[in-house]
Amino acid sequence: MATKVQKVMVAPINVIFKHLQSKTRVKIWLFEQVDMRIEGKIIGFDEFMNLVIDDAEEIYQKSGNVKPTHSMFLRAAVGRSQSISNTLRKMVVTTTTGITASTSPFNYPAVRRDESVLDKLHDGKTTVADPYRWLEDPDSAETKDFVKAQNELFKSYVSSSSLHDKFEKRLTEMFNYERFGCPFKRGSSYYYFFNSGLQAQSVLYKQDSLDGAPRIFFDPNTLSEDGTVSLNTYAFTEDGKYFAYGLSASGSDWVTIRVRSTADDAPEDLEPQPVEWAKFTSIAWTHDNKGFFYNRYTPPAKIPNNSDKGTETDTNKNQSVMYHAVGSGKPDLLIHMDPENSDWMFGCEVSDDGRYLLLIISRSCDPETKVYIADIGHESIAGPPKWNPIVDDFKAEYHYITNDDTVFYFQTTLDAPRKRVVKYDLARPDVGMVEVIPQTQDVIQQCRVVDQNKLIIAYLHNVKHITKMYTLPHVEPLSPQSLPLAEGSIITSMTGRKEDPAVFYQSSSFVTPGIITRFDFQTMEPAVFRTTSINGHDDTKFQVTQEWYTSTGNVQIPMYIISKKGTKLDGNNPCLLYAYGGFNIPILPSFSVTWLTFIQHMDGIVASASIRGGSEFGESWYKDGKLDKKQNCFDDFQNAAKHLVSTGWTRPGRLAINGGSNGGLLVGACANQAPDLFGCAIADVGVMDMTRFHRFTIGHAWTSDYGNPDRKEDFDVLIKYSPLHNVRSQGYPAYLLTTSDHDDRVVPLHSYKLVATLQYVAGPVSDQPIMIRIETKAGHGAGKSTKQRIEEAADKYAFMAQALKLEWQD
């Protein structure tokens, strides 16, 4: 076997060596960077080649490929070279004449490197090179040329796939189904969101009763020709007379707020000028209808015009809570700001009875909050209120549920890593927090009070929902005690307020698109209100299993696997492995027509791994995947891949990995650490530069998960897995990065710099494509039009199809 590998893979290299040896003695230089010094070492050629051939054969055997490839030899050569030096960055074949050899089959665009950009960190003791720093300027002509060239390369590549148009056509058909949101009542009218199928954005409808004729109330599709203006947030007044709505353009996090009357014959906007520069905001009306509270930031120093909101990279600090008096013409009032803690962020909500204003203070993305309460029930808003800090430390997370006069109910992690319900009486502050419902073995995900005193709690139990219902204040179980849910389903949305006698909730699963149920607390009976169906989709043809596998520390990790019924475990199935693993966010069962199209027409399977870093099993699960334990996330993901291979679901050459945002970081780190495990890697809008992420837009808030690169002890952890700084001259799986020009959450420079580095360092030794797809007029994901979502999916799955050698099945 070794002879066959040598004959197939080594011959091209030997041709190069023979040509070079005719001119001068060949040296294989191993470069090691130590304080910017380069150290060279000569090794024997024959001895080196024998070791490389043995390694290449091992790589071939593990790959599952039908035949060996040139990149296997190169990967073995680089791997064997790196074993000689601990911090080797690259290997080059060179001669005294300066001739170099490139083996990349792809014509990657020429991208300028500026080797002079060096950051001296930690009192000058640490040096970090950043040769693509210039790509951090989104407005430069050079960056725009880079975007154009990379997009042209990618489009040329995916357009050659025979599956691209078939996938896009079928996905368009699958997306073309009616989608309803849960009804909710405001004033005397009911409202719900609806999309007829291929509408760019969902439309808000209004009806006088649940069986009344619906009419369009607010249609975002009329606000732009291409459907890239979306409804980011909204709020009705308590009596339903007014509607404040926040719009985002091109997916940016910046929000523009306008106000209109809900009367059918009223003009669309009550004020000539909107509220600008809101961001990471909700809208909280006072119950007298005079105005609302919202969050804003100082406008960026340089934005050429309004359409470029979201293309800037300025850091977002000094968030403020403002009060806008509707129709007064007066400047908005500053309600709260903390310049001494410029990174802190604030949430504002008005209590159910309208008497109190709650201020929820966060210092980062960590689930730890302060809670201030102010009495605003008998005063007009004229400035900052008098705050009562009922929680003035960052020891736990608090979510307001409701209040009965001075008694407030909260969902909290205080002395309860899986959360519990507590109450606090403003009239008896000396008593403090009193337990109402203790924590259980399951994790509280949401609480809601309807019908005056009925408390609904949704728990996470092994990554699916169960519910329990009680009456307050005496915490008596209701009968029935739970809302009906199909096995494996989760509650995706729930509507109903304290004064409503019923609750609507929508449930779905990996294979069922959605059921809206109405539970009436007067009769204690559930009734199916609406069921979503898709032409051509039969959920009985699919199966969903949950398997558990072992990861680092002997921890058991659950993973859902979705496939066609009767799928053979022969190791030949194309597989897409997805995870997130961060920021206390659970990845739950979700319905995806894209995934189902892949399963149905490419004979694929989808695996969704509940790795550490999320909240699937409470606070400890989250903490085990952050800061100096972040490697657990990457280990969990790689062990998920190994489990899928060892159990026969797939093999490395048929396995693709995908994740977005923090999940993009996950893919980037794992592609560096274990390239042989995967046949394809797709990293969406990922955080890739772990030495500079905190310098752009809201990145400073992520130091709670990642650590602060300005601190040496955190930097030493980050640099070990930072995707940008761990690219090696090795074979990679087919690698696609995606980003968007208006992503002001994880700015696109992360993906720009990584793809440039990958193409430069790994491109010459990898026979798989390394590319980037850069969406225009889109952001981090929210607000994308249906057309954009379909086109993006078609491009990504066409790329994956070429990498995994997939065939279309009608």
CSV table of C-alpha atoms in Angstrom, one decimal, residues 244-663:
chain,number,residue,atom,x,y,z
A,244,ALA,CA,-44.6,52.0,18.2
A,245,TYR,CA,-42.5,50.1,15.7
A,246,GLY,CA,-38.7,49.8,15.2
A,247,LEU,CA,-37.3,49.2,11.8
A,248,SER,CA,-34.0,47.9,10.7
A,249,ALA,CA,-32.5,48.3,7.3
A,250,SER,CA,-30.2,45.7,5.6
A,251,GLY,CA,-30.1,43.6,8.8
A,252,SER,CA,-28.3,46.2,10.9
A,253,ASP,CA,-28.8,46.3,14.7
A,254,TRP,CA,-29.6,50.0,14.4
A,255,VAL,CA,-33.3,50.7,14.9
A,256,THR,CA,-35.4,53.6,13.8
A,257,ILE,CA,-38.6,54.0,15.8
A,258,ARG,CA,-41.9,55.5,14.6
A,259,VAL,CA,-45.4,55.7,16.0
A,260,ARG,CA,-48.8,55.4,14.5
A,261,SER,CA,-52.4,55.1,15.6
A,262,THR,CA,-54.1,51.8,15.4
A,263,ALA,CA,-57.4,53.3,14.1
A,264,ASP,CA,-58.2,52.1,10.6
A,265,ASP,CA,-58.6,55.5,9.1
A,266,ALA,CA,-55.6,57.2,10.9
A,267,PRO,CA,-52.5,58.6,9.1
A,268,GLU,CA,-49.6,56.2,9.2
A,269,ASP,CA,-47.2,58.2,11.4
A,270,LEU,CA,-48.0,60.6,14.2
A,271,GLU,CA,-44.7,62.4,14.1
A,272,PRO,CA,-42.7,63.8,11.2
A,273,GLN,CA,-39.4,62.7,12.6
A,274,PRO,CA,-38.6,59.2,13.9
A,275,VAL,CA,-36.5,58.3,16.9
A,276,GLU,CA,-33.0,57.5,15.5
A,277,TRP,CA,-30.0,55.5,16.8
A,278,ALA,CA,-31.8,53.0,19.0
A,279,LYS,CA,-30.0,49.7,19.4
A,280,PHE,CA,-30.4,46.5,21.4
A,281,THR,CA,-33.7,48.0,22.5
A,282,SER,CA,-37.2,47.2,23.5
A,283,ILE,CA,-40.1,49.7,23.6
A,284,ALA,CA,-41.9,50.2,26.9
A,285,TRP,CA,-45.0,52.5,26.9
A,286,THR,CA,-46.2,54.3,30.0
A,287,HIS,CA,-49.9,53.4,30.6
A,288,ASP,CA,-51.0,57.0,30.1
A,289,ASN,CA,-50.0,56.7,26.4
A,290,LYS,CA,-47.8,59.8,26.7
A,291,GLY,CA,-44.6,58.2,25.7
A,292,PHE,CA,-42.2,55.2,25.8
A,293,PHE,CA,-38.8,54.2,27.1
A,294,TYR,CA,-36.1,52.8,24.8
A,295,ASN,CA,-32.3,52.4,24.5
A,296,ARG,CA,-29.9,54.3,22.3
A,297,TYR,CA,-26.2,54.8,21.7
A,298,THR,CA,-24.3,57.9,20.5
A,299,PRO,CA,-24.2,57.9,16.7
A,300,PRO,CA,-21.0,56.6,15.1
A,301,ALA,CA,-18.3,59.2,14.3
A,302,LYS,CA,-18.4,58.4,10.6
A,303,ILE,CA,-21.3,57.1,8.6
A,304,PRO,CA,-21.4,58.4,5.0
A,305,ASN,CA,-25.2,58.2,4.8
A,306,ASN,CA,-28.2,56.6,6.4
A,307,SER,CA,-28.1,53.6,4.2
A,308,ASP,CA,-24.6,52.7,5.5
A,309,LYS,CA,-25.8,52.2,9.1
A,310,GLY,CA,-24.3,48.9,10.2
A,311,THR,CA,-21.2,49.0,8.0
A,312,GLU,CA,-19.2,50.9,10.6
A,313,THR,CA,-17.1,49.1,13.2
A,314,ASP,CA,-17.2,51.8,16.0
A,315,THR,CA,-17.4,50.3,19.5
A,316,ASN,CA,-20.8,50.6,21.2
A,317,LYS,CA,-20.4,52.1,24.6
A,318,ASN,CA,-22.4,54.3,27.0
A,319,GLN,CA,-25.8,52.9,26.2
A,320,SER,CA,-28.6,55.1,27.7
A,321,VAL,CA,-32.2,54.7,28.6
A,322,MET,CA,-34.3,57.4,27.0
A,323,TYR,CA,-37.9,58.6,27.3
A,324,HIS,CA,-39.7,59.8,24.2
A,325,ALA,CA,-42.8,62.0,24.8
A,326,VAL,CA,-44.9,61.3,21.7
A,327,GLY,CA,-46.1,64.4,19.9
A,328,SER,CA,-44.5,66.8,22.3
A,329,GLY,CA,-41.7,68.0,20.0
A,330,LYS,CA,-39.4,68.0,23.0
A,331,PRO,CA,-36.0,66.4,23.0
A,332,ASP,CA,-36.0,62.9,24.5
A,333,LEU,CA,-35.2,62.7,28.2
A,334,LEU,CA,-32.2,60.9,29.6
A,335,ILE,CA,-33.5,58.3,32.2
A,336,HIS,CA,-30.4,56.4,33.0
A,337,MET,CA,-26.8,56.2,31.9
A,338,ASP,CA,-23.6,55.2,33.7
A,339,PRO,CA,-20.4,56.8,32.1
A,340,GLU,CA,-18.2,55.3,34.8
A,341,ASN,CA,-19.3,51.8,33.5
A,342,SER,CA,-19.5,52.6,29.8
A,343,ASP,CA,-19.7,48.9,28.8
A,344,TRP,CA,-22.9,48.2,30.8
A,345,MET,CA,-26.2,47.7,29.1
A,346,PHE,CA,-29.8,48.3,30.3
A,347,GLY,CA,-33.2,46.8,29.8
A,348,CYS,CA,-36.4,48.7,30.7
A,349,GLU,CA,-39.9,47.5,31.2
A,350,VAL,CA,-43.1,48.9,32.7
A,351,SER,CA,-44.8,46.7,35.3
A,352,ASP,CA,-48.1,45.0,34.4
A,353,ASP,CA,-50.1,47.5,36.5
A,354,GLY,CA,-48.3,50.5,34.9
A,355,ARG,CA,-47.1,51.9,38.2
A,356,TYR,CA,-43.5,50.9,38.2
A,357,LEU,CA,-40.5,51.1,35.9
A,358,LEU,CA,-38.0,48.3,36.1
A,359,LEU,CA,-34.3,48.8,35.1
A,360,ILE,CA,-32.4,45.6,34.5
A,361,ILE,CA,-28.6,46.2,34.4
A,362,SER,CA,-26.1,43.9,32.7
A,363,ARG,CA,-22.3,44.5,32.6
A,364,SER,CA,-21.8,41.9,29.8
A,365,CYS,CA,-23.5,39.0,28.2
A,366,ASP,CA,-23.1,37.1,31.4
A,367,PRO,CA,-26.5,36.2,32.9
A,368,GLU,CA,-26.0,38.3,36.0
A,369,THR,CA,-28.1,41.4,36.5
A,370,LYS,CA,-28.9,44.2,38.9
A,371,VAL,CA,-32.5,45.2,39.4
A,372,TYR,CA,-33.7,48.8,40.1
A,373,ILE,CA,-37.4,49.8,40.5
A,374,ALA,CA,-38.9,53.3,40.4
A,375,ASP,CA,-42.5,54.3,41.2
A,376,ILE,CA,-43.8,56.3,38.1
A,377,GLY,CA,-47.5,55.7,38.6
A,378,HIS,CA,-48.5,59.1,39.9
A,379,GLU,CA,-46.0,61.4,38.0
A,380,SER,CA,-45.3,62.7,34.5
A,381,ILE,CA,-41.9,61.6,33.3
A,382,ALA,CA,-39.7,64.7,33.6
A,383,GLY,CA,-36.2,63.1,34.1
A,384,PRO,CA,-34.4,60.3,35.9
A,385,PRO,CA,-36.7,58.8,38.5
A,386,LYS,CA,-35.8,57.8,42.0
A,387,TRP,CA,-34.4,54.3,41.8
A,388,ASN,CA,-34.8,51.7,44.4
A,389,PRO,CA,-32.0,49.2,43.9
A,390,ILE,CA,-33.6,45.9,45.1
A,391,VAL,CA,-30.7,43.9,43.7
A,392,ASP,CA,-27.4,45.9,43.6
A,393,ASP,CA,-24.8,43.2,42.7
A,394,PHE,CA,-24.0,40.8,39.9
A,395,LYS,CA,-24.5,37.5,41.6
A,396,ALA,CA,-27.5,36.1,39.7
A,397,GLU,CA,-29.9,36.7,36.8
A,398,TYR,CA,-33.4,38.1,37.3
A,399,HIS,CA,-36.3,38.2,34.9
A,400,TYR,CA,-39.5,40.1,35.9
A,401,ILE,CA,-42.6,37.9,35.7
A,402,THR,CA,-45.4,40.0,37.2
A,403,ASN,CA,-46.3,41.9,40.3
A,404,ASP,CA,-49.3,42.2,42.7
A,405,ASP,CA,-49.1,45.7,44.0
A,406,THR,CA,-45.7,45.9,45.8
A,407,VAL,CA,-45.0,42.2,45.5
A,408,PHE,CA,-42.8,41.3,42.6
A,409,TYR,CA,-42.2,37.9,41.1
A,410,PHE,CA,-38.9,37.0,39.4
A,411,GLN,CA,-37.3,34.0,37.7
A,412,THR,CA,-33.8,33.9,39.0
A,413,THR,CA,-30.6,31.8,39.2
A,414,LEU,CA,-29.9,33.1,42.8
A,415,ASP,CA,-28.8,30.0,44.7
A,416,ALA,CA,-30.4,28.0,41.9
A,417,PRO,CA,-28.3,27.1,38.8
A,418,ARG,CA,-31.4,25.7,37.1
A,419,LYS,CA,-33.5,28.6,38.1
A,420,ARG,CA,-36.4,29.1,40.6
A,421,VAL,CA,-39.2,31.6,41.1
A,422,VAL,CA,-38.9,34.1,44.0
A,423,LYS,CA,-40.9,37.1,45.2
A,424,TYR,CA,-39.8,40.5,46.7
A,425,ASP,CA,-42.0,42.9,48.6
A,426,LEU,CA,-41.1,46.5,48.2
A,427,ALA,CA,-43.0,47.2,51.4
A,428,ARG,CA,-40.9,44.7,53.3
A,429,PRO,CA,-37.3,45.0,51.9
A,430,ASP,CA,-35.8,43.5,55.1
A,431,VAL,CA,-37.4,40.2,54.2
A,432,GLY,CA,-35.5,40.0,50.8
A,433,MET,CA,-36.1,37.4,48.2
A,434,VAL,CA,-38.6,34.7,49.2
A,435,GLU,CA,-38.7,31.4,47.4
A,436,VAL,CA,-42.0,30.7,45.6
A,437,ILE,CA,-41.2,27.7,43.4
A,438,PRO,CA,-37.9,25.8,44.1
A,439,GLN,CA,-35.6,24.7,41.4
A,440,THR,CA,-36.0,21.2,40.0
A,441,GLN,CA,-33.8,18.8,38.0
A,442,ASP,CA,-35.0,20.6,34.9
A,443,VAL,CA,-34.2,24.1,33.8
A,444,ILE,CA,-36.8,26.9,33.8
A,445,GLN,CA,-36.7,28.6,30.4
A,446,GLN,CA,-39.7,30.9,30.6
A,447,CYS,CA,-42.5,32.0,32.9
A,448,ARG,CA,-45.8,33.7,32.1
A,449,VAL,CA,-48.8,34.8,34.1
A,450,VAL,CA,-52.3,34.9,32.5
A,451,ASP,CA,-55.8,35.0,33.7
A,452,GLN,CA,-54.8,37.2,36.7
A,453,ASN,CA,-53.0,34.5,38.7
A,454,LYS,CA,-52.2,31.5,36.5
A,455,LEU,CA,-48.4,30.9,36.3
A,456,ILE,CA,-47.1,28.9,33.3
A,457,ILE,CA,-43.6,27.6,33.5
A,458,ALA,CA,-41.8,26.0,30.5
A,459,TYR,CA,-38.9,23.7,31.6
A,460,LEU,CA,-36.1,22.2,29.5
A,461,HIS,CA,-36.0,18.5,30.1
A,462,ASN,CA,-33.2,16.7,28.1
A,463,VAL,CA,-33.4,19.4,25.4
A,464,LYS,CA,-37.2,19.4,25.0
A,465,HIS,CA,-40.0,21.3,26.7
A,466,ILE,CA,-42.3,20.2,29.5
A,467,THR,CA,-44.7,22.6,31.3
A,468,LYS,CA,-46.2,23.1,34.7
A,469,MET,CA,-49.0,25.4,35.8
A,470,TYR,CA,-49.8,26.9,39.2
A,471,THR,CA,-52.0,29.5,40.8
A,472,LEU,CA,-50.5,32.5,42.7
A,473,PRO,CA,-49.9,33.5,45.4
A,474,HIS,CA,-50.4,30.1,47.1
A,475,VAL,CA,-48.6,28.0,44.4
A,476,GLU,CA,-51.3,25.4,44.0
A,477,PRO,CA,-50.9,23.0,41.0
A,478,LEU,CA,-53.6,23.3,38.4
A,479,SER,CA,-55.4,20.4,36.9
A,480,PRO,CA,-54.3,19.6,34.3
A,481,GLN,CA,-50.9,20.7,35.4
A,482,SER,CA,-49.3,21.0,32.0
A,483,LEU,CA,-50.0,22.3,28.5
A,484,PRO,CA,-50.3,19.5,25.9
A,485,LEU,CA,-47.2,19.1,23.7
A,486,ALA,CA,-46.3,16.5,21.2
A,487,GLU,CA,-43.3,14.3,22.0
A,488,GLY,CA,-40.0,16.1,21.0
A,489,SER,CA,-41.7,19.4,20.5
A,490,ILE,CA,-40.8,22.8,22.0
A,491,ILE,CA,-42.8,26.0,22.5
A,492,THR,CA,-41.5,28.5,20.0
A,493,SER,CA,-43.8,31.3,21.0
A,494,MET,CA,-46.5,32.1,23.6
A,495,THR,CA,-48.9,35.0,23.8
A,496,GLY,CA,-51.2,36.0,26.6
A,497,ARG,CA,-51.1,38.7,29.3
A,498,LYS,CA,-52.2,38.9,32.9
A,499,GLU,CA,-55.7,40.1,32.0
A,500,ASP,CA,-56.3,37.5,29.3
A,501,PRO,CA,-58.4,34.4,30.1
A,502,ALA,CA,-56.5,32.2,27.7
A,503,VAL,CA,-53.0,31.6,26.3
A,504,PHE,CA,-51.9,30.8,22.8
A,505,TYR,CA,-48.8,28.9,22.2
A,506,GLN,CA,-47.1,27.6,19.1
A,507,SER,CA,-45.1,24.3,19.2
A,508,SER,CA,-43.0,22.6,16.6
A,509,SER,CA,-40.3,20.0,16.2
A,510,PHE,CA,-37.6,19.0,13.7
A,511,VAL,CA,-40.1,17.5,11.4
A,512,THR,CA,-43.4,19.3,12.2
A,513,PRO,CA,-43.8,23.0,11.1
A,514,GLY,CA,-46.1,24.2,13.8
A,515,ILE,CA,-49.3,23.8,15.8
A,516,ILE,CA,-51.0,26.8,17.5
A,517,THR,CA,-53.0,25.8,20.6
A,518,ARG,CA,-55.4,27.9,22.6
A,519,PHE,CA,-55.7,26.9,26.3
A,520,ASP,CA,-58.7,28.4,28.0
A,521,PHE,CA,-58.3,28.9,31.8
A,522,GLN,CA,-62.1,29.3,32.2
A,523,THR,CA,-62.8,25.8,31.0
A,524,MET,CA,-59.2,24.4,31.6
A,525,GLU,CA,-59.5,22.9,28.1
A,526,PRO,CA,-57.0,23.1,25.2
A,527,ALA,CA,-58.1,23.4,21.6
A,528,VAL,CA,-56.0,23.3,18.4
A,529,PHE,CA,-56.4,26.8,16.9
A,530,ARG,CA,-54.3,26.4,13.7
A,531,THR,CA,-52.1,23.7,12.1
A,532,THR,CA,-49.4,24.5,9.6
A,533,SER,CA,-49.0,22.2,6.6
A,534,ILE,CA,-46.6,22.1,3.7
A,535,ASN,CA,-47.5,20.7,0.3
A,536,GLY,CA,-45.3,17.7,-0.4
A,537,HIS,CA,-44.0,17.4,3.2
A,538,ASP,CA,-44.8,14.1,5.0
A,539,ASP,CA,-43.4,14.1,8.5
A,540,THR,CA,-44.0,10.4,8.9
A,541,LYS,CA,-41.2,9.7,6.4
A,542,PHE,CA,-38.6,11.1,8.8
A,543,GLN,CA,-37.3,9.9,12.2
A,544,VAL,CA,-35.7,11.8,15.1
A,545,THR,CA,-33.5,10.1,17.6
A,546,GLN,CA,-31.6,11.5,20.5
A,547,GLU,CA,-28.2,9.8,21.2
A,548,TRP,CA,-25.7,10.5,24.0
A,549,TYR,CA,-22.0,10.4,23.6
A,550,THR,CA,-19.0,10.8,25.9
A,551,SER,CA,-16.8,13.9,25.8
A,552,THR,CA,-13.9,15.4,27.7
A,553,GLY,CA,-14.2,14.9,31.5
A,554,ASN,CA,-16.4,11.8,30.9
A,555,VAL,CA,-19.4,14.1,30.4
A,556,GLN,CA,-22.4,12.8,28.5
A,557,ILE,CA,-23.6,15.1,25.6
A,558,PRO,CA,-27.0,14.7,23.9
A,559,MET,CA,-27.4,15.0,20.2
A,560,TYR,CA,-30.5,14.9,18.0
A,561,ILE,CA,-30.2,13.0,14.7
A,562,ILE,CA,-32.8,13.6,12.0
A,563,SER,CA,-32.9,11.3,9.0
A,564,LYS,CA,-35.2,9.4,6.6
A,565,LYS,CA,-36.8,6.3,8.1
A,566,GLY,CA,-34.8,3.3,7.2
A,567,THR,CA,-31.5,5.0,6.8
A,568,LYS,CA,-28.7,2.5,6.8
A,569,LEU,CA,-25.9,2.9,9.3
A,570,ASP,CA,-23.2,2.0,6.7
A,571,GLY,CA,-21.0,5.0,7.1
A,572,ASN,CA,-21.9,6.4,3.7
A,573,ASN,CA,-24.6,9.0,4.6
A,574,PRO,CA,-23.9,12.7,4.0
A,575,CYS,CA,-24.2,14.4,7.3
A,576,LEU,CA,-24.5,17.9,8.5
A,577,LEU,CA,-23.4,18.5,12.1
A,578,TYR,CA,-24.6,21.7,13.8
A,579,ALA,CA,-24.0,23.3,17.2
A,580,TYR,CA,-23.5,26.6,18.9
A,581,GLY,CA,-22.0,26.2,22.4
A,582,GLY,CA,-22.0,29.6,24.1
A,583,PHE,CA,-23.6,32.6,25.8
A,584,ASN,CA,-26.0,30.5,27.8
A,585,ILE,CA,-28.1,30.0,24.7
A,586,PRO,CA,-29.7,26.5,24.2
A,587,ILE,CA,-30.0,24.9,20.8
A,588,LEU,CA,-33.4,23.4,20.7
A,589,PRO,CA,-35.4,21.3,18.1
A,590,SER,CA,-36.4,23.6,15.3
A,591,PHE,CA,-38.2,23.2,12.0
A,592,SER,CA,-36.0,23.9,9.0
A,593,VAL,CA,-37.2,23.3,5.4
A,594,THR,CA,-33.6,23.7,4.4
A,595,TRP,CA,-32.5,20.8,6.5
A,596,LEU,CA,-35.5,18.7,5.4
A,597,THR,CA,-34.7,19.4,1.7
A,598,PHE,CA,-31.1,18.2,2.3
A,599,ILE,CA,-32.4,15.0,4.0
A,600,GLN,CA,-35.1,14.3,1.4
A,601,HIS,CA,-33.2,15.1,-1.8
A,602,MET,CA,-29.5,14.5,-0.9
A,603,ASP,CA,-30.1,11.4,1.3
A,604,GLY,CA,-28.6,13.4,4.1
A,605,ILE,CA,-28.8,13.3,7.9
A,606,VAL,CA,-28.7,16.3,10.2
A,607,ALA,CA,-27.2,16.1,13.7
A,608,SER,CA,-27.8,18.9,16.3
A,609,ALA,CA,-25.4,18.6,19.3
A,610,SER,CA,-26.2,20.2,22.6
A,611,ILE,CA,-22.6,20.9,23.5
A,612,ARG,CA,-21.5,22.8,26.6
A,613,GLY,CA,-21.6,26.6,26.7
A,614,GLY,CA,-25.4,26.7,26.3
A,615,SER,CA,-28.1,26.5,29.0
A,616,GLU,CA,-29.5,23.1,28.1
A,617,PHE,CA,-28.7,21.8,31.6
A,618,GLY,CA,-28.4,25.0,33.6
A,619,GLU,CA,-25.7,27.4,34.8
A,620,SER,CA,-23.0,24.7,35.2
A,621,TRP,CA,-23.4,23.6,31.6
A,622,TYR,CA,-22.9,27.2,30.5
A,623,LYS,CA,-19.9,27.8,32.7
A,624,ASP,CA,-18.2,24.6,31.5
A,625,GLY,CA,-18.0,26.0,28.0
A,626,LYS,CA,-16.6,29.5,28.6
A,627,LEU,CA,-13.4,31.3,29.4
A,628,ASP,CA,-10.6,28.9,30.2
A,629,LYS,CA,-13.0,26.0,29.7
A,630,LYS,CA,-13.9,27.0,26.1
A,631,GLN,CA,-11.9,24.1,24.7
A,632,ASN,CA,-14.7,21.8,26.1
A,633,CYS,CA,-17.0,23.2,23.4
A,634,PHE,CA,-14.5,22.3,20.7
A,635,ASP,CA,-13.9,18.8,22.2
A,636,ASP,CA,-17.7,18.2,22.5
A,637,PHE,CA,-18.2,19.1,18.8
A,638,GLN,CA,-15.3,16.9,17.6
A,639,ASN,CA,-16.5,14.1,19.8
A,640,ALA,CA,-19.9,14.4,18.3
A,641,ALA,CA,-18.3,13.9,14.9
A,642,LYS,CA,-16.4,10.9,16.1
A,643,HIS,CA,-19.6,9.4,17.5
A,644,LEU,CA,-21.4,9.9,14.2
A,645,VAL,CA,-18.5,8.0,12.5
A,646,SER,CA,-18.1,5.3,15.0
A,647,THR,CA,-21.8,4.5,15.0
A,648,GLY,CA,-22.0,4.3,11.2
A,649,TRP,CA,-24.1,7.4,10.6
A,650,THR,CA,-21.4,8.8,8.3
A,651,ARG,CA,-17.6,9.0,7.7
A,652,PRO,CA,-15.2,12.0,7.7
A,653,GLY,CA,-15.3,12.4,3.9
A,654,ARG,CA,-19.1,12.7,4.0
A,655,LEU,CA,-19.4,14.9,7.1
A,656,ALA,CA,-20.0,18.7,7.0
A,657,ILE,CA,-20.0,21.0,10.1
A,658,ASN,CA,-21.8,24.2,10.4
A,659,GLY,CA,-22.4,26.9,13.0
A,660,GLY,CA,-23.1,30.6,13.1
A,661,SER,CA,-21.8,33.6,15.2
A,662,ASN,CA,-20.3,31.9,18.2
A,663,GLY,CA,-21.0,28.7,16.3
